[in-house]
Every structure is written in structure tokens, then in C-alpha cells.
Amino acid sequence: MGHLHHNYGPEARNAVEREAMLPTTMHEREIARGLEYGLPGADSIVDRSIPTFSRGELPHFAGINTFLKAPYVEDVRKCGEFDVAILGAPFDGGTTYRSGTRFGPQGIRKISALYGPYSFELGVDLRESITMCDLGDIFTIPANIEKTFDQISKGVSHVYGSGAFPVILGGDHSIGYPTVRGIAEHHSGNIGIIHFDRHVDTQETDLDERMHTTPWFHATDIPNVPAKNLVQIGIGGWQAPRPGVKVGRERGTTIMTVTDCVEMGIDRAAERALEVAWDGAEAVWLSFDVDCLDAAFVPGTGWPEPGGFLPREVLKFIQLIADARPLAGIEVVECSPPYDNADITSLIATRVICDTLGCLVRAGHLPKKKGAA
């Protein structure tokens, strides 16, 4: 690396220095694979790394929509061969107002093509650090929430048990219960939950059923998912039903409002969230509802609420959580493309996932050590 001038900001200087140390092995392998499978480009193409058929990252607007253009693995029995497995849970049968989250996995995958695998600020190239695959979607049952829950639990359990890190593209937030249930069966010790949301989602029923307002009541009924390890970040506004607040108070969950987090500082708020979630737990699940952000940034969601987080606040929070300790997995929920504007809600969902993975890699939490679940 040549001499760097002194006009960089501290973060930018660190980013430039880190980039020089990143390998390009997998990128070169991707180019070779593209030329083999997609045929060398036409004779008029000067750049001989360009194939005839698009294979790999470029062009961003071409190709089949998997998450970050990760390889689609049709045989889900092979997911354990990868460090990270992405799977969709296209379900909005738990929605109590604006639907459309069944299209969330499609929307997130589509806009994820805008991204490459390298983050400047984080100094991480996912392509060079981990292997990822996209398993497609769980077969959800639109008219039956309980059968859908069983499908999701089985799918998540399979991926987690394989050793791959699960990334779930929701779907409404009712899926929080079956995803945690799928993880919990692999542990004898306790599971903690870090939950970003504007809504508590802790009431027992809504409209006489288990809905997207109820996942954490039922998740914390699982014997090894105690309510004391549920920390909820960003709760507030005019859409937090009192029955759910009552349950949280009685069960001893922890709530941190947006004002709490901003006034104490995101660094301290993240420390407290980690302390609560990891207290006596052997694994922690990250559940991210996009509506924790201010409604201006997430028009494509079912219950938008003004006064939420700014994107930079949420991203810093997520980075601190992923840097600190390994996570069991992540779900991103309540992204509703039919209500979205210019894909910005799907984009923040993509960014949260990428930053989580990038920080897990940077901190040495991914790839997992062989045999660790």
C-alpha cells in the first residue's frame, strides 16, 4: 500500500487502508466461472472479463433475483455447505391492517441486486469472507397461520441445525414466534431476543387469533425463551396496544423507546440491550421490524409510525450488536412492497442484513467454527 495523505477523515482512512488488505480470490473465481458458464463476450468487447450471459455481480440490473445474487440452492439438504443461508417467509396472514408483506422476500431480493458484496466503512468483502446461498421461500399456507407456523419452524430448524447462519426475509411479524421456536429446539439453554420495533407485539391474541401483534407472547411461552431475555427497542407511538404493554410489564420484558436510546446514546443503549438479551442465555436471535424507523423512511410497511429511528441510528445500533457477540440468526419483517416508494423500505431491509453480516464477519463471528450451532 502506497503512502496515504493526511486529508482523510479517520473512518475513511481506516476504510481505505482495510481495502488494500482484502483479497480478490473469490472475485477472480467468479469472473472465471462467468466466462465458463456464460461464454466469453463478443469479439467487440474490450474487457475480456465480461461474458456473453450475465453471471455474477454485474450488471446489477441483470440476472435472477436471489439475495445479493447468491447462488440459488434448490436442494435445501445442501444448505449446511454454506456459511449463510437466506430463506424467505412470504406470509401476511397475520396482518391486522395493511397487507402485502407476502411480497417482502421478492422486494428485498430485487433491490439487493443494487448492492455489491463490499462495504467501504466496514472494510468487509462478504464475497471474500463467507459463502452464501439463497434457498428460496418456505411454502407458506395463506389461509392457515398455524400450518404456516409449523412450516416456518421446520424450515428454520433445518437451516440452523445444518450449521448455516439463517437470514429470514419476512413476511409479517407473526413469523417471529415460529422462527424462534425453530431455533430453540436446538438449545438446552436459554435464548434471548433483541427486537427492533415500534410495537410491543406481546399480547396473547388479536382479533381472536395469533397475529403479527402476538409473536413474543408465544415465543416467551417456550420453556427456554424467558421473557426476561426479551429486549424491545424503539417501542412507542399510538399503536402499542395496552394488552401487550400489560403482558410485558407482568412478564418482566425490557422496553427501550427511541428517546431512551437517543438520549442515553446509541452505544450505551446497545450495551444495555446486549446485557439483557445475553443474561444467562446461550444464543440470541435478532428480530428487525422495519417500522422501527421513522415512517418517512419506510412507507412500505403495514403500520408506519412517525417518530422512529433515523437510518444511521439503526445501522449503528445493529453494527454494535453484531460486533459484540455471535448471533443465532436474523429476521427482517414487515416489508410491504405494494406500499413502498422507490424500493426504499426494501433497501433498508437489505442494508440491515448486509451490515449485520458484515459486522459478524469483521468481529470473527462468521464463518462459524466447524461444528458450532
CSV table of C-alpha atoms in Angstrom, one decimal:
chain,number,residue,atom,x,y,z
A,1,MET,CA,0.0,0.0,0.0
A,2,GLY,CA,1.4,3.4,-1.0
A,3,HIS,CA,1.7,6.4,1.2
A,4,LEU,CA,-1.7,7.9,2.2
A,5,HIS,CA,-2.1,11.7,2.5
A,6,HIS,CA,-3.5,13.3,5.7
A,7,ASN,CA,-6.7,14.7,4.4
A,8,TYR,CA,-8.8,11.7,5.0
A,9,GLY,CA,-11.3,11.6,7.8
A,10,PRO,CA,-10.4,8.9,10.5
A,11,GLU,CA,-13.1,6.5,9.3
A,12,ALA,CA,-12.3,7.0,5.6
A,13,ARG,CA,-8.6,6.5,6.2
A,14,ASN,CA,-9.3,3.3,8.1
A,15,ALA,CA,-11.6,2.1,5.3
A,16,VAL,CA,-9.0,2.8,2.6
A,17,GLU,CA,-6.3,1.0,4.5
A,18,ARG,CA,-8.5,-2.0,5.1
A,19,GLU,CA,-9.5,-2.3,1.4
A,20,ALA,CA,-5.8,-2.7,0.5
A,21,MET,CA,-5.7,-5.8,2.7
A,22,LEU,CA,-8.8,-7.5,1.3
A,23,PRO,CA,-8.2,-10.5,-1.1
A,24,THR,CA,-9.7,-10.7,-4.5
A,25,THR,CA,-9.6,-14.5,-4.8
A,26,MET,CA,-13.3,-15.2,-4.9
A,27,HIS,CA,-13.9,-12.2,-7.3
A,28,GLU,CA,-11.4,-13.7,-9.7
A,29,ARG,CA,-13.1,-17.1,-9.3
A,30,GLU,CA,-16.5,-15.6,-10.1
A,31,ILE,CA,-15.1,-14.0,-13.3
A,32,ALA,CA,-13.7,-17.3,-14.4
A,33,ARG,CA,-16.9,-19.1,-13.6
A,34,GLY,CA,-18.9,-16.4,-15.6
A,35,LEU,CA,-16.7,-16.9,-18.6
A,36,GLU,CA,-17.0,-20.7,-18.4
A,37,TYR,CA,-20.7,-20.9,-17.8
A,38,GLY,CA,-21.8,-17.7,-19.7
A,39,LEU,CA,-19.4,-17.9,-22.7
A,40,PRO,CA,-16.7,-15.3,-23.4
A,41,GLY,CA,-18.0,-12.0,-24.6
A,42,ALA,CA,-18.4,-10.9,-28.2
A,43,ASP,CA,-15.3,-10.0,-30.1
A,44,SER,CA,-16.1,-6.3,-29.8
A,45,ILE,CA,-15.9,-6.4,-26.0
A,46,VAL,CA,-12.6,-5.0,-24.9
A,47,ASP,CA,-12.9,-6.1,-21.3
A,48,ARG,CA,-12.4,-9.8,-21.6
A,49,SER,CA,-13.7,-10.5,-18.1
A,50,ILE,CA,-17.2,-9.8,-19.4
A,51,PRO,CA,-19.2,-12.9,-20.5
A,52,THR,CA,-21.9,-13.1,-23.1
A,53,PHE,CA,-24.6,-14.1,-20.5
A,54,SER,CA,-24.7,-12.3,-17.2
A,55,ARG,CA,-23.2,-14.4,-14.4
A,56,GLY,CA,-22.3,-12.8,-11.1
A,57,GLU,CA,-22.5,-9.3,-9.7
A,58,LEU,CA,-22.6,-7.3,-12.9
A,59,PRO,CA,-24.6,-5.8,-14.4
A,60,HIS,CA,-26.6,-5.0,-11.2
A,61,PHE,CA,-29.8,-4.8,-13.3
A,62,ALA,CA,-29.4,-8.2,-14.9
A,63,GLY,CA,-29.7,-11.7,-13.6
A,64,ILE,CA,-32.1,-13.7,-11.5
A,65,ASN,CA,-33.2,-12.1,-8.2
A,66,THR,CA,-31.6,-14.0,-5.4
A,67,PHE,CA,-30.4,-12.1,-2.3
A,68,LEU,CA,-27.1,-10.3,-3.3
A,69,LYS,CA,-27.1,-12.6,-6.3
A,70,ALA,CA,-26.1,-15.5,-4.0
A,71,PRO,CA,-26.4,-18.9,-5.8
A,72,TYR,CA,-29.8,-20.4,-5.6
A,73,VAL,CA,-29.7,-23.8,-4.0
A,74,GLU,CA,-32.7,-25.9,-4.9
A,75,ASP,CA,-31.6,-28.9,-2.8
A,76,VAL,CA,-32.1,-27.5,0.7
A,77,ARG,CA,-30.3,-30.5,2.1
A,78,LYS,CA,-27.1,-28.8,0.9
A,79,CYS,CA,-27.5,-25.6,2.9
A,80,GLY,CA,-25.0,-26.7,5.5
A,81,GLU,CA,-22.3,-26.5,2.9
A,82,PHE,CA,-22.6,-22.7,3.1
A,83,ASP,CA,-21.9,-20.2,5.9
A,84,VAL,CA,-25.1,-18.2,5.4
A,85,ALA,CA,-28.4,-19.4,4.1
A,86,ILE,CA,-31.1,-16.9,3.0
A,87,LEU,CA,-34.7,-18.0,3.1
A,88,GLY,CA,-38.0,-16.2,2.5
A,89,ALA,CA,-41.2,-16.5,4.6
A,90,PRO,CA,-43.7,-14.9,2.3
A,91,PHE,CA,-46.7,-14.6,4.6
A,92,ASP,CA,-49.1,-11.8,5.6
A,93,GLY,CA,-51.9,-13.9,7.1
A,94,GLY,CA,-51.1,-12.4,10.5
A,95,THR,CA,-51.6,-8.8,9.3
A,96,THR,CA,-54.2,-6.7,11.0
A,97,TYR,CA,-54.2,-3.7,8.7
A,98,ARG,CA,-52.2,-3.2,5.5
A,99,SER,CA,-51.2,-6.4,3.9
A,100,GLY,CA,-48.6,-7.0,1.2
A,101,THR,CA,-45.7,-8.4,3.3
A,102,ARG,CA,-46.1,-11.7,1.4
A,103,PHE,CA,-44.2,-9.9,-1.3
A,104,GLY,CA,-41.4,-8.8,1.1
A,105,PRO,CA,-38.9,-11.5,0.1
A,106,GLN,CA,-39.4,-10.7,-3.6
A,107,GLY,CA,-38.9,-6.9,-2.9
A,108,ILE,CA,-35.8,-7.4,-0.7
A,109,ARG,CA,-34.2,-9.8,-3.2
A,110,LYS,CA,-34.9,-7.4,-6.1
A,111,ILE,CA,-33.3,-4.3,-4.6
A,112,SER,CA,-30.5,-6.3,-3.1
A,113,ALA,CA,-29.1,-6.5,-6.7
A,114,LEU,CA,-28.2,-2.9,-6.2
A,115,TYR,CA,-25.5,-3.8,-3.7
A,116,GLY,CA,-22.1,-5.4,-4.2
A,117,PRO,CA,-20.5,-7.6,-1.5
A,118,TYR,CA,-18.1,-4.9,-0.3
A,119,SER,CA,-18.7,-2.3,2.4
A,120,PHE,CA,-16.4,0.7,2.4
A,121,GLU,CA,-16.9,1.8,6.0
A,122,LEU,CA,-16.9,-1.7,7.5
A,123,GLY,CA,-13.9,-2.8,5.4
A,124,VAL,CA,-15.5,-6.1,4.6
A,125,ASP,CA,-16.0,-8.0,1.4
A,126,LEU,CA,-18.6,-10.7,2.0
A,127,ARG,CA,-17.7,-12.5,-1.2
A,128,GLU,CA,-14.1,-12.9,0.0
A,129,SER,CA,-15.1,-13.8,3.6
A,130,ILE,CA,-18.1,-16.2,3.7
A,131,THR,CA,-20.2,-18.4,1.4
A,132,MET,CA,-23.9,-17.6,1.0
A,133,CYS,CA,-26.8,-19.3,-0.7
A,134,ASP,CA,-30.4,-18.5,-1.3
A,135,LEU,CA,-32.8,-21.3,-0.6
A,136,GLY,CA,-35.8,-19.6,-2.0
A,137,ASP,CA,-39.0,-19.5,0.1
A,138,ILE,CA,-40.8,-21.6,2.7
A,139,PHE,CA,-44.1,-23.0,1.4
A,140,THR,CA,-46.5,-20.9,3.5
A,141,ILE,CA,-50.2,-21.6,3.7
A,142,PRO,CA,-52.1,-18.3,3.1
A,143,ALA,CA,-55.4,-19.4,4.8
A,144,ASN,CA,-53.8,-21.2,7.8
A,145,ILE,CA,-51.5,-19.3,10.2
A,146,GLU,CA,-50.8,-22.4,12.4
A,147,LYS,CA,-49.8,-24.6,9.5
A,148,THR,CA,-47.6,-21.8,8.2
A,149,PHE,CA,-46.0,-21.5,11.7
A,150,ASP,CA,-45.2,-25.3,11.5
A,151,GLN,CA,-43.7,-24.9,8.0
A,152,ILE,CA,-41.5,-22.0,9.2
A,153,SER,CA,-40.3,-23.7,12.3
A,154,LYS,CA,-39.4,-26.8,10.4
A,155,GLY,CA,-37.6,-24.8,7.7
A,156,VAL,CA,-35.6,-22.6,10.2
A,157,SER,CA,-34.8,-25.6,12.3
A,158,HIS,CA,-33.4,-27.4,9.3
A,159,VAL,CA,-31.2,-24.5,8.3
A,160,TYR,CA,-30.0,-23.8,11.8
A,161,GLY,CA,-29.3,-27.4,12.5
A,162,SER,CA,-27.2,-27.6,9.4
A,163,GLY,CA,-24.8,-25.1,10.8
A,164,ALA,CA,-25.6,-22.3,8.3
A,165,PHE,CA,-26.5,-18.9,9.7
A,166,PRO,CA,-30.1,-18.3,8.9
A,167,VAL,CA,-31.3,-15.0,7.4
A,168,ILE,CA,-35.1,-14.8,7.2
A,169,LEU,CA,-36.8,-12.4,4.7
A,170,GLY,CA,-40.4,-11.7,6.0
A,171,GLY,CA,-43.3,-11.7,5.9
A,172,ASP,CA,-45.3,-10.1,8.7
A,173,HIS,CA,-44.1,-10.2,12.3
A,174,SER,CA,-46.2,-13.2,13.3
A,175,ILE,CA,-43.3,-15.3,11.9
A,176,GLY,CA,-41.2,-14.2,14.9
A,177,TYR,CA,-42.8,-16.9,17.0
A,178,PRO,CA,-42.1,-19.9,14.7
A,179,THR,CA,-38.6,-18.7,13.8
A,180,VAL,CA,-37.6,-18.6,17.5
A,181,ARG,CA,-39.3,-21.9,18.0
A,182,GLY,CA,-37.2,-23.4,15.3
A,183,ILE,CA,-34.0,-22.2,16.9
A,184,ALA,CA,-35.0,-23.0,20.5
A,185,GLU,CA,-35.3,-26.7,19.9
A,186,HIS,CA,-31.6,-26.9,19.2
A,187,HIS,CA,-30.6,-25.5,22.6
A,188,SER,CA,-30.9,-26.8,26.1
A,189,GLY,CA,-30.0,-23.3,27.5
A,190,ASN,CA,-31.9,-20.1,27.2
A,191,ILE,CA,-32.5,-18.0,24.1
A,192,GLY,CA,-32.5,-14.2,24.2
A,193,ILE,CA,-34.3,-11.9,21.7
A,194,ILE,CA,-33.3,-8.5,20.5
A,195,HIS,CA,-36.4,-7.0,18.9
A,196,PHE,CA,-36.4,-3.7,17.0
A,197,ASP,CA,-40.0,-2.4,16.5
A,198,ARG,CA,-42.4,0.5,17.2
A,199,HIS,CA,-44.9,-2.0,18.6
A,200,VAL,CA,-44.6,-4.4,21.5
A,201,ASP,CA,-46.2,-7.5,19.8
A,202,THR,CA,-46.6,-9.2,23.2
A,203,GLN,CA,-50.4,-9.6,23.6
A,204,GLU,CA,-51.8,-13.2,23.6
A,205,THR,CA,-54.3,-12.8,20.8
A,206,ASP,CA,-55.5,-10.1,18.4
A,207,LEU,CA,-58.9,-10.4,16.6
A,208,ASP,CA,-59.2,-13.8,18.4
A,209,GLU,CA,-56.1,-15.3,16.8
A,210,ARG,CA,-52.3,-15.3,17.0
A,211,MET,CA,-51.3,-12.5,14.7
A,212,HIS,CA,-48.4,-10.2,13.9
A,213,THR,CA,-49.1,-8.4,17.2
A,214,THR,CA,-48.6,-11.5,19.3
A,215,PRO,CA,-45.3,-13.3,18.4
A,216,TRP,CA,-43.4,-12.5,21.7
A,217,PHE,CA,-46.2,-13.7,24.0
A,218,HIS,CA,-46.0,-17.1,22.4
A,219,ALA,CA,-42.2,-17.1,21.9
A,220,THR,CA,-41.7,-16.4,25.6
A,221,ASP,CA,-44.0,-19.3,26.4
A,222,ILE,CA,-41.3,-21.6,25.1
A,223,PRO,CA,-39.6,-23.1,28.1
A,224,ASN,CA,-36.1,-21.9,27.2
A,225,VAL,CA,-37.1,-18.5,25.8
A,226,PRO,CA,-37.6,-16.5,29.1
A,227,ALA,CA,-39.3,-13.1,28.9
A,228,LYS,CA,-36.5,-11.6,30.9
A,229,ASN,CA,-34.2,-12.0,27.9
A,230,LEU,CA,-36.6,-10.2,25.5
A,231,VAL,CA,-35.4,-6.6,24.9
A,232,GLN,CA,-37.6,-4.4,22.7
A,233,ILE,CA,-36.0,-1.4,21.1
A,234,GLY,CA,-37.8,1.6,19.6
A,235,ILE,CA,-41.3,1.0,21.1
A,236,GLY,CA,-43.7,4.0,21.1
A,237,GLY,CA,-46.3,6.0,19.3
A,238,TRP,CA,-50.1,5.4,19.1
A,239,GLN,CA,-50.0,1.8,18.0
A,240,ALA,CA,-48.8,-0.1,21.1
A,241,PRO,CA,-51.9,-1.9,22.3
A,242,ARG,CA,-52.4,-1.8,26.1
A,243,PRO,CA,-52.9,-5.6,26.4
A,244,GLY,CA,-49.4,-6.1,25.1
A,245,VAL,CA,-47.9,-3.5,27.4
A,246,LYS,CA,-49.6,-5.2,30.3
A,247,VAL,CA,-48.1,-8.6,29.4
A,248,GLY,CA,-44.6,-7.1,29.1
A,249,ARG,CA,-44.9,-5.5,32.5
A,250,GLU,CA,-46.2,-8.7,34.1
A,251,ARG,CA,-43.6,-10.9,32.4
A,252,GLY,CA,-40.6,-8.6,33.0
A,253,THR,CA,-39.6,-7.8,29.4
A,254,THR,CA,-37.4,-4.8,28.8
A,255,ILE,CA,-38.5,-1.8,26.6
A,256,MET,CA,-36.3,1.0,25.3
A,257,THR,CA,-38.0,3.8,23.5
A,258,VAL,CA,-36.4,5.8,20.7
A,259,THR,CA,-36.0,8.7,23.1
A,260,ASP,CA,-34.4,6.4,25.6
A,261,CYS,CA,-31.9,5.2,23.1
A,262,VAL,CA,-31.1,8.7,21.6
A,263,GLU,CA,-30.7,10.4,25.0
A,264,MET,CA,-28.5,7.7,26.6
A,265,GLY,CA,-26.6,7.4,23.3
A,266,ILE,CA,-26.7,4.5,20.8
A,267,ASP,CA,-23.5,3.0,22.2
A,268,ARG,CA,-24.9,2.7,25.8
A,269,ALA,CA,-28.3,1.6,24.5
A,270,ALA,CA,-26.7,-1.2,22.6
A,271,GLU,CA,-24.7,-2.2,25.7
A,272,ARG,CA,-27.9,-2.4,27.7
A,273,ALA,CA,-29.7,-4.4,25.0
A,274,LEU,CA,-26.9,-6.9,24.9
A,275,GLU,CA,-26.8,-7.2,28.7
A,276,VAL,CA,-30.5,-8.0,28.9
A,277,ALA,CA,-30.6,-10.4,25.9
A,278,TRP,CA,-27.5,-12.3,26.9
A,279,ASP,CA,-28.1,-12.5,30.6
A,280,GLY,CA,-27.8,-16.3,31.2
A,281,ALA,CA,-28.6,-17.0,27.6
A,282,GLU,CA,-26.5,-19.2,25.3
A,283,ALA,CA,-27.9,-17.7,22.0
A,284,VAL,CA,-29.6,-14.5,20.9
A,285,TRP,CA,-32.0,-14.1,18.0
A,286,LEU,CA,-32.2,-10.7,16.2
A,287,SER,CA,-35.7,-9.7,15.0
A,288,PHE,CA,-35.9,-6.5,13.0
A,289,ASP,CA,-39.2,-4.9,12.1
A,290,VAL,CA,-38.6,-2.1,9.5
A,291,ASP,CA,-41.3,0.0,11.1
A,292,CYS,CA,-38.9,0.9,14.0
A,293,LEU,CA,-37.6,3.5,11.6
A,294,ASP,CA,-39.5,6.8,11.2
A,295,ALA,CA,-42.4,6.5,8.7
A,296,ALA,CA,-40.7,8.8,6.3
A,297,PHE,CA,-38.0,6.2,5.6
A,298,VAL,CA,-40.3,3.1,5.5
A,299,PRO,CA,-43.5,3.9,3.6
A,300,GLY,CA,-43.7,0.2,2.5
A,301,THR,CA,-44.8,-1.2,5.8
A,302,GLY,CA,-48.1,-2.2,7.3
A,303,TRP,CA,-48.1,0.1,10.4
A,304,PRO,CA,-45.9,3.2,9.7
A,305,GLU,CA,-45.4,5.5,12.7
A,306,PRO,CA,-43.7,8.9,12.8
A,307,GLY,CA,-41.0,9.5,15.4
A,308,GLY,CA,-39.0,6.3,14.9
A,309,PHE,CA,-35.3,5.9,14.4
A,310,LEU,CA,-33.2,7.5,11.7
A,311,PRO,CA,-31.5,5.0,9.4
A,312,ARG,CA,-28.0,6.0,10.7
A,313,GLU,CA,-29.1,5.4,14.3
A,314,VAL,CA,-30.5,2.0,13.5
A,315,LEU,CA,-27.5,0.9,11.4
A,316,LYS,CA,-25.1,2.0,14.2
A,317,PHE,CA,-27.2,0.0,16.7
A,318,ILE,CA,-27.2,-3.1,14.5
A,319,GLN,CA,-23.5,-2.9,14.0
A,320,LEU,CA,-22.7,-2.7,17.7
A,321,ILE,CA,-24.9,-5.7,18.4
A,322,ALA,CA,-23.4,-7.8,15.6
A,323,ASP,CA,-19.8,-6.7,16.6
A,324,ALA,CA,-20.3,-7.7,20.2
A,325,ARG,CA,-21.2,-11.4,20.1
A,326,PRO,CA,-22.3,-14.1,17.7
A,327,LEU,CA,-26.0,-14.2,16.8
A,328,ALA,CA,-28.2,-17.2,16.2
A,329,GLY,CA,-29.7,-15.6,13.1
A,330,ILE,CA,-31.7,-12.6,11.9
A,331,GLU,CA,-35.2,-12.0,10.5
A,332,VAL,CA,-36.3,-8.8,8.8
A,333,VAL,CA,-40.0,-8.4,8.7
A,334,GLU,CA,-43.0,-6.1,7.8
A,335,CYS,CA,-41.6,-5.0,4.4
A,336,SER,CA,-44.6,-4.5,2.2
A,337,PRO,CA,-43.5,-3.6,-1.4
A,338,PRO,CA,-47.1,-2.8,-2.6
A,339,TYR,CA,-46.9,0.3,-0.3
A,340,ASP,CA,-43.3,1.1,-1.0
A,341,ASN,CA,-41.9,4.1,-2.8
A,342,ALA,CA,-38.8,3.7,-5.0
A,343,ASP,CA,-37.9,0.4,-3.1
A,344,ILE,CA,-36.6,2.4,-0.1
A,345,THR,CA,-38.2,0.2,2.5
A,346,SER,CA,-36.8,-3.0,0.8
A,347,LEU,CA,-33.5,-1.2,0.6
A,348,ILE,CA,-33.2,-0.5,4.3
A,349,ALA,CA,-34.2,-4.2,4.9
A,350,THR,CA,-31.3,-5.2,2.7
A,351,ARG,CA,-28.9,-2.8,4.4
A,352,VAL,CA,-29.7,-4.1,7.8
A,353,ILE,CA,-29.0,-7.7,6.7
A,354,CYS,CA,-25.7,-6.7,5.0
A,355,ASP,CA,-24.5,-4.6,7.9
A,356,THR,CA,-25.3,-7.5,10.3
A,357,LEU,CA,-23.4,-10.0,8.2
A,358,GLY,CA,-20.5,-7.6,7.7
A,359,CYS,CA,-20.0,-6.9,11.4
A,360,LEU,CA,-20.3,-10.6,12.2
A,361,VAL,CA,-17.6,-11.2,9.7
A,362,ARG,CA,-15.4,-8.3,10.9
A,363,ALA,CA,-15.7,-9.4,14.5
A,364,GLY,CA,-14.8,-13.0,13.6
A,365,HIS,CA,-18.2,-14.4,14.4
A,366,LEU,CA,-18.7,-15.6,10.8
A,367,PRO,CA,-17.9,-18.0,9.4
A,368,LYS,CA,-18.9,-20.2,12.4
A,369,LYS,CA,-16.3,-22.6,13.8
A,370,LYS,CA,-16.9,-26.0,12.4
A,371,GLY,CA,-19.4,-27.9,14.4
A,372,ALA,CA,-20.8,-24.9,16.2
A,373,ALA,CA,-24.6,-24.4,16.0
